[in-house]
mmCIF file of C-alpha atoms in Angstrom:
data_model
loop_
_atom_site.group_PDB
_atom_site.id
_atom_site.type_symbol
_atom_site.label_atom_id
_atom_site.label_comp_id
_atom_site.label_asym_id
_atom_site.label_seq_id
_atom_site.Cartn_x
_atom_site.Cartn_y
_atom_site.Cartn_z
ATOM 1 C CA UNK A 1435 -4.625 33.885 4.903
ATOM 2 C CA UNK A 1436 -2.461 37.050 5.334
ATOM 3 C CA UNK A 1437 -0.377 36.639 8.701
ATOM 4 C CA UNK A 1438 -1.902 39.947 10.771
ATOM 5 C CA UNK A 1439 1.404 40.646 13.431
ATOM 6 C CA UNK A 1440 0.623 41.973 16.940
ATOM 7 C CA UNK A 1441 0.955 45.394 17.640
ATOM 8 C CA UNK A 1442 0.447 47.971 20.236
ATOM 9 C CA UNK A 1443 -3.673 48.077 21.006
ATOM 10 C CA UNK A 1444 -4.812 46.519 18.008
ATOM 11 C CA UNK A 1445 -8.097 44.756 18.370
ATOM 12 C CA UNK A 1446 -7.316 41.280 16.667
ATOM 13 C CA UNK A 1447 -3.893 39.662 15.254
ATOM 14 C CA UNK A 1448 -2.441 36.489 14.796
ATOM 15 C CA UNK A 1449 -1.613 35.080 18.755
ATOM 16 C CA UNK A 1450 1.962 34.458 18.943
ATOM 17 C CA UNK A 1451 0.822 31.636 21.472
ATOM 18 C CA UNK A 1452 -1.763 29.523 19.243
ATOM 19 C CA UNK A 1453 -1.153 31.401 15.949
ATOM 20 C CA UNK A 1454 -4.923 31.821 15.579
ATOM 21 C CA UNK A 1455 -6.091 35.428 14.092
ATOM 22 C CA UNK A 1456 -8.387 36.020 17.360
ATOM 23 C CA UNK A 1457 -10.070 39.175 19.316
ATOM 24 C CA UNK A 1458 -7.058 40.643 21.655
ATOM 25 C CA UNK A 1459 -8.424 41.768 25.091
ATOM 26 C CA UNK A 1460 -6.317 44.832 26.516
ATOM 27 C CA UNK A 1461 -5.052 46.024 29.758
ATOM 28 C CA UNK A 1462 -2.859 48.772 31.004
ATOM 29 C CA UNK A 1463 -2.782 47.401 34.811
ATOM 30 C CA UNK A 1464 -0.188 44.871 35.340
ATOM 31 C CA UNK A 1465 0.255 43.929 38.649
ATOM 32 C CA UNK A 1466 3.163 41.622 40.264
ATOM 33 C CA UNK A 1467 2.321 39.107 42.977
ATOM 34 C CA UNK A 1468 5.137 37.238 44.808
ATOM 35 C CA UNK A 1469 6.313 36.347 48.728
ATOM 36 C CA UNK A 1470 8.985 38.396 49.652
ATOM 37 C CA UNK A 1471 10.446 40.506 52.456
ATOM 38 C CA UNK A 1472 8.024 43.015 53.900
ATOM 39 C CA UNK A 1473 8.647 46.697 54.739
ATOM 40 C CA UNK A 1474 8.341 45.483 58.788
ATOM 41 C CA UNK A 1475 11.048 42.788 57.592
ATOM 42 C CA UNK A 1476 8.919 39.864 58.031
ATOM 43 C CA UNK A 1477 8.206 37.694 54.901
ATOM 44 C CA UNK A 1478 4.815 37.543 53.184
ATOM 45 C CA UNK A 1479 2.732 38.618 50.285
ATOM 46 C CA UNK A 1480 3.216 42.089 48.648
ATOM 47 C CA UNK A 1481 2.113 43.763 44.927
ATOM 48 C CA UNK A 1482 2.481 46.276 42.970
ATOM 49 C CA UNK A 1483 2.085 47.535 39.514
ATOM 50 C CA UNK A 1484 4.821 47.616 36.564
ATOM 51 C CA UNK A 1485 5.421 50.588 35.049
ATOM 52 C CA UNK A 1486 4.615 51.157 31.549
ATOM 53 C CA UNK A 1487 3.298 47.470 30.848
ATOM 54 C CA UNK A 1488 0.487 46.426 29.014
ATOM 55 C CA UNK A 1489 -0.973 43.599 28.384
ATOM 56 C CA UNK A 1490 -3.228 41.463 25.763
ATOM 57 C CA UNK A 1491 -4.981 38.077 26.182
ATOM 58 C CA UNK A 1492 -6.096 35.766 23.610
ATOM 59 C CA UNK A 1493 -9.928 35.002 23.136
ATOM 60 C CA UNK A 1494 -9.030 31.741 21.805
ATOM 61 C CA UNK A 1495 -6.494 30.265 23.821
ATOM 62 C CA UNK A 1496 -6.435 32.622 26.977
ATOM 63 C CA UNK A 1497 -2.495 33.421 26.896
ATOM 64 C CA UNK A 1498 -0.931 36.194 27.721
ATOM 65 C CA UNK A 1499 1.076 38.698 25.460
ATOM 66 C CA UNK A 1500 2.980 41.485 27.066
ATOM 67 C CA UNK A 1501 4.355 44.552 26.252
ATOM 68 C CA UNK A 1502 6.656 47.436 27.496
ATOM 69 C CA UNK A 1503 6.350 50.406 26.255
ATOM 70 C CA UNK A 1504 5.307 49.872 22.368
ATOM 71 C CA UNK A 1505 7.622 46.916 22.259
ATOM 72 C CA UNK A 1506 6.048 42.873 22.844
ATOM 73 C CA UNK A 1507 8.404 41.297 25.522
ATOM 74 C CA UNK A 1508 6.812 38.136 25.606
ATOM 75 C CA UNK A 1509 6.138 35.991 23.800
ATOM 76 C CA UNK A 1510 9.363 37.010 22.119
ATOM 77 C CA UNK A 1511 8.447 35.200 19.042
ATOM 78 C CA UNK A 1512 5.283 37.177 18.593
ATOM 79 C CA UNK A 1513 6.041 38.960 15.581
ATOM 80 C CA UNK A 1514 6.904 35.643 13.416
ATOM 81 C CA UNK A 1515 4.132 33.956 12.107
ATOM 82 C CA UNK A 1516 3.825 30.241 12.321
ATOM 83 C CA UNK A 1517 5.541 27.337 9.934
ATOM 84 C CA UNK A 1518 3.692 26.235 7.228
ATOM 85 C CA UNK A 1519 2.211 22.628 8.713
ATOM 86 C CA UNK A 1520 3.780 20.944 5.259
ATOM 87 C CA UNK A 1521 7.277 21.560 5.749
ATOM 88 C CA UNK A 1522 9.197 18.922 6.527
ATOM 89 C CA UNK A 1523 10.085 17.567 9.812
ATOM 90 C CA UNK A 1524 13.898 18.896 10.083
ATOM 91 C CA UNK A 1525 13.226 21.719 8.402
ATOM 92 C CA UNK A 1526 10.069 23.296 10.302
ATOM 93 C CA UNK A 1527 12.724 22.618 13.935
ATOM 94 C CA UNK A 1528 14.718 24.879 11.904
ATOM 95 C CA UNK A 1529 11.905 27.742 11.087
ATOM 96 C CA UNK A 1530 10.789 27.480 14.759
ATOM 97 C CA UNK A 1531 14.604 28.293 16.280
ATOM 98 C CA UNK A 1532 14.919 30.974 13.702
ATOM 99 C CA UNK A 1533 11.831 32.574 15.676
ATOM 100 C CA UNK A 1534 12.843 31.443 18.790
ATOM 101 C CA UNK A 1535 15.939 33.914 18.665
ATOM 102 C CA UNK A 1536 14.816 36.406 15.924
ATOM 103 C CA UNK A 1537 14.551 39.110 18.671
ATOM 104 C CA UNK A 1538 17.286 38.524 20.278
ATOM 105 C CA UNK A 1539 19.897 37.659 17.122
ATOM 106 C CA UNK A 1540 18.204 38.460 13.476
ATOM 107 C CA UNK A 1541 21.342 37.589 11.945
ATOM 108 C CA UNK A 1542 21.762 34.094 13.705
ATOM 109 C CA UNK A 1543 17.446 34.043 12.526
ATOM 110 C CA UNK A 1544 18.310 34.613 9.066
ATOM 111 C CA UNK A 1545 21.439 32.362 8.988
ATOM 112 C CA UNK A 1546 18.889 29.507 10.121
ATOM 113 C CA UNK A 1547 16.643 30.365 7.331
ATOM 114 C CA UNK A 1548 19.022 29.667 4.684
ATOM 115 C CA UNK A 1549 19.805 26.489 6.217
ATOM 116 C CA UNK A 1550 16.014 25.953 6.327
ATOM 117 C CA UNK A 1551 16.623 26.762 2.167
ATOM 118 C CA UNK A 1552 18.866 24.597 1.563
ATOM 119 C CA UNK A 1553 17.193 21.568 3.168
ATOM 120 C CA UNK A 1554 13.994 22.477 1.083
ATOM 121 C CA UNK A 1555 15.975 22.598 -2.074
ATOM 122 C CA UNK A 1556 17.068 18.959 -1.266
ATOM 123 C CA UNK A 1557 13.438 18.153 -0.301
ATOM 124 C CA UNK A 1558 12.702 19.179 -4.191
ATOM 125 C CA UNK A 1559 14.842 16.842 -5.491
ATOM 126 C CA UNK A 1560 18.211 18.528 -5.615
ATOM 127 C CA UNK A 1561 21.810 17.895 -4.719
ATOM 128 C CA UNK A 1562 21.781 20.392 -1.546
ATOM 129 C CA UNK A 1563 25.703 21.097 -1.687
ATOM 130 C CA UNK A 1564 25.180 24.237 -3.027
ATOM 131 C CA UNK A 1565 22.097 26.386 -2.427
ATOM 132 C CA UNK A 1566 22.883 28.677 -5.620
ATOM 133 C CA UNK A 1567 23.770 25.743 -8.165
ATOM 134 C CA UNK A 1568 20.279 24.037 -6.399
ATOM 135 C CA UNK A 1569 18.082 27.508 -7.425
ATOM 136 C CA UNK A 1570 19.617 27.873 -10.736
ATOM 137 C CA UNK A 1571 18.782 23.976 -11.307
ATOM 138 C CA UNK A 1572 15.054 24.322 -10.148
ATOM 139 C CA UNK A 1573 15.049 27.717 -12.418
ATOM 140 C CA UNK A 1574 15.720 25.611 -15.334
ATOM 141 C CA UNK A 1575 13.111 22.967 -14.183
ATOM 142 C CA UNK A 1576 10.459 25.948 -14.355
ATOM 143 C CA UNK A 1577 10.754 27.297 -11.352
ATOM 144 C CA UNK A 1578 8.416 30.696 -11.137
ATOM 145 C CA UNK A 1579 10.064 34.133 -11.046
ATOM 146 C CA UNK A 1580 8.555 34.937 -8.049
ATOM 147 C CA UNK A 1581 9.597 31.768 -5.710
ATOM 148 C CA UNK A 1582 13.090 32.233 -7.427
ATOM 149 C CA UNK A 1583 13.122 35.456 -5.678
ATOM 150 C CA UNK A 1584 11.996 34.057 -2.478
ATOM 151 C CA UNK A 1585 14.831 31.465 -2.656
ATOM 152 C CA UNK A 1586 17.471 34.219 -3.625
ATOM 153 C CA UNK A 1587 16.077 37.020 -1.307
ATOM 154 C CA UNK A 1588 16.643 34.240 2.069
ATOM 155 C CA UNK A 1589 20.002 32.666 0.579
ATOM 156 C CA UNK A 1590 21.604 36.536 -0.205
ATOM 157 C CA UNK A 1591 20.273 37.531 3.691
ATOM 158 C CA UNK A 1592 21.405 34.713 4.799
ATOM 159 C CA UNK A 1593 24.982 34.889 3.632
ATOM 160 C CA UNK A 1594 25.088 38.153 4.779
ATOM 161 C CA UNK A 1595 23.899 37.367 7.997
ATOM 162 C CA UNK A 1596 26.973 35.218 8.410
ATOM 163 C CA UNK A 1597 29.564 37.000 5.956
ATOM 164 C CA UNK A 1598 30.595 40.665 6.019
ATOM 165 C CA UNK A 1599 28.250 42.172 3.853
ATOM 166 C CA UNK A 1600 25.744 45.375 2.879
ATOM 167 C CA UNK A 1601 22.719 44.295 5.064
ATOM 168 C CA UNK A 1602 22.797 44.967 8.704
ATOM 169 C CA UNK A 1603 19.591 43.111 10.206
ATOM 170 C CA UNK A 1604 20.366 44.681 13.091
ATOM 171 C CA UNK A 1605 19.955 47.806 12.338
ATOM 172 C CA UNK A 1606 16.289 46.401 10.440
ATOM 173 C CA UNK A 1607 14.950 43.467 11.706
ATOM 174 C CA UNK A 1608 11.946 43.998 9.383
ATOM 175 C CA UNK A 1609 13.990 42.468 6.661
ATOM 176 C CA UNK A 1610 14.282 39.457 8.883
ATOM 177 C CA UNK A 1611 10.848 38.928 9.975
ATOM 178 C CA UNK A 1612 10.187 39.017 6.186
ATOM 179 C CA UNK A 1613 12.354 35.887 5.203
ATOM 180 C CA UNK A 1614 9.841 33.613 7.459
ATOM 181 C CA UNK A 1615 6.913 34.949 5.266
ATOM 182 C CA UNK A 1616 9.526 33.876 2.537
ATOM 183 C CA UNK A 1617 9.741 30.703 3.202
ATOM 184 C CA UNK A 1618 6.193 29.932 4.163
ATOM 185 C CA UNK A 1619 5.239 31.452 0.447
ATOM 186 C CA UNK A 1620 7.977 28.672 -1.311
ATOM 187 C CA UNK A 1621 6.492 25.821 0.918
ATOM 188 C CA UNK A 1622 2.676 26.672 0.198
ATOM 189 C CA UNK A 1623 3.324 27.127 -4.071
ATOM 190 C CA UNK A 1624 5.677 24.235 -4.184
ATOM 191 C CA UNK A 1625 4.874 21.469 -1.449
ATOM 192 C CA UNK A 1626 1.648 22.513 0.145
ATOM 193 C CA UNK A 1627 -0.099 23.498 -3.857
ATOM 194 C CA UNK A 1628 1.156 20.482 -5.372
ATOM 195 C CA UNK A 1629 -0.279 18.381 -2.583
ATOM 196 C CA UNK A 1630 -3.859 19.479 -2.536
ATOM 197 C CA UNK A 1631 -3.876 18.936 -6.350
ATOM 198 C CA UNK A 1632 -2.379 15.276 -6.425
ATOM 199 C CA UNK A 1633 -4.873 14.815 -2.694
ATOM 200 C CA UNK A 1634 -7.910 15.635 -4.926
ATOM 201 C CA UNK A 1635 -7.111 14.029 -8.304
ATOM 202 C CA UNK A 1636 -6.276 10.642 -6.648
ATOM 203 C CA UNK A 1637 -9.753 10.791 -4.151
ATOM 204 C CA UNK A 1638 -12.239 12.319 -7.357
ATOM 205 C CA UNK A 1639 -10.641 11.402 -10.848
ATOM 206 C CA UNK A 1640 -11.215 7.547 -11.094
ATOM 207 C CA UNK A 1641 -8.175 5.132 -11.711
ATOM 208 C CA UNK A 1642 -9.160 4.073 -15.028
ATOM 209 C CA UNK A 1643 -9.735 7.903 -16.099
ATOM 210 C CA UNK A 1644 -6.090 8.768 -14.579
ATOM 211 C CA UNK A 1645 -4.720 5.250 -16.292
ATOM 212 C CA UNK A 1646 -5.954 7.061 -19.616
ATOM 213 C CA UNK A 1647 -4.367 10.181 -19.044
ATOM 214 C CA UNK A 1648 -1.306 8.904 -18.170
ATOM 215 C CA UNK A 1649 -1.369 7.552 -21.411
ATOM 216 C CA UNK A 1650 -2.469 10.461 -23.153
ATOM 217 C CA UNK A 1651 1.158 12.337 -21.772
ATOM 218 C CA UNK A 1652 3.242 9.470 -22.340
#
């Protein structure tokens, strides 16, 4: 499913609490509540509205998302969309602290990304010393085109992120956001794929039936 990102009135997008595509109900009246001093000087309860705020709240799980201006203050993750559920332990803590500070460092995001690489090209069965000799070795494996693009496009970023270089994420943080779509897309075509495939021919395909093909290949 395409990730839908929150923006500024829009009816239904992916919650950046639950990460469920869900109905967004909208206000433009925020009001704070807290005990403080008075105007007579004594302490109690007071109010008042926040200027330019809005706020959305999530049919399904019934958080809050809030906004100034046209710009989502919290969560601050809320433009990220979630990790893929089949990446790997140590490598999804990675994803989620690369959207934990995207908003607030998109080059520290994207360095954490390429780490996040690098762990998933040892995950694939490479040496993980080197992220370019690890692409270049799954390339000659068969990688596809397209997921060697994906690997490239987050380890280039990435270096740049953390070397002096021709792409200033902070000046587009678009190109960050983009890398966690990146690495979602490698994990679904070459963990999460592969898995549903081997899932169904092991539960369907009888043993004797996969004995014989295994035969057949060797």
């Amino acid at each position: 499913m395409k990730h839908i990102p929150p923006s500024l009135k829009q009816k239904s997008y992916h919650c950046p609490n639950c990460g469920v595509l869900s109905e967004q109900t909208w206000s433009d009246n925020v009001q704070c509540n807290y005990i403080g001093r008075l105007p007579n000087g004594a302490d109690g309860h007071t109010a008042f509205l926040l200027q330019n705020f809005r706020i959305a709240k999530c049919r399904h799980c019934e958080q809050p998302n809030i906004w100034l201006s046209d710009k989502m203050v919290y969560p601050l993750t809320g433009n990220v969309e979630m990790a893929n559920s089949d990446l790997p332990d140590d490598i999804k803590n990675d994803y989620n602290e690369a959207k934990n500070i995207v908003n607030i460092s998109p080059r520290g995001a994207a360095a954490l990304l390429r780490l996040a690489v690098q762990k998933l090209c040892t995950h694939l069965g490479e040496k993980g010393t080197n992220i370019n000799d690890d692409i270049k070795s799954l390339v000659k494996k068969g990688l596809p085109p397209t997921m060697q693009q994906a690997l490239d496009s987050v380890r280039v970023v990435g270096n740049n992120a953390v070397h002096p270089g021709t792409i200033d994420l902070n000046d587009n943080i678009e190109i960050a956001y983009a890398l966690f779509g990146f690495v979602n897309i490698i994990c679904e075509t070459l963990i999460s794929q592969p898995k549903k495939v081997k899932e169904y021919y092991e539960k369907h395909i009888p043993e004797n039936i996969r004995n014989g093909i295994e035969k057949r290949d060797s």
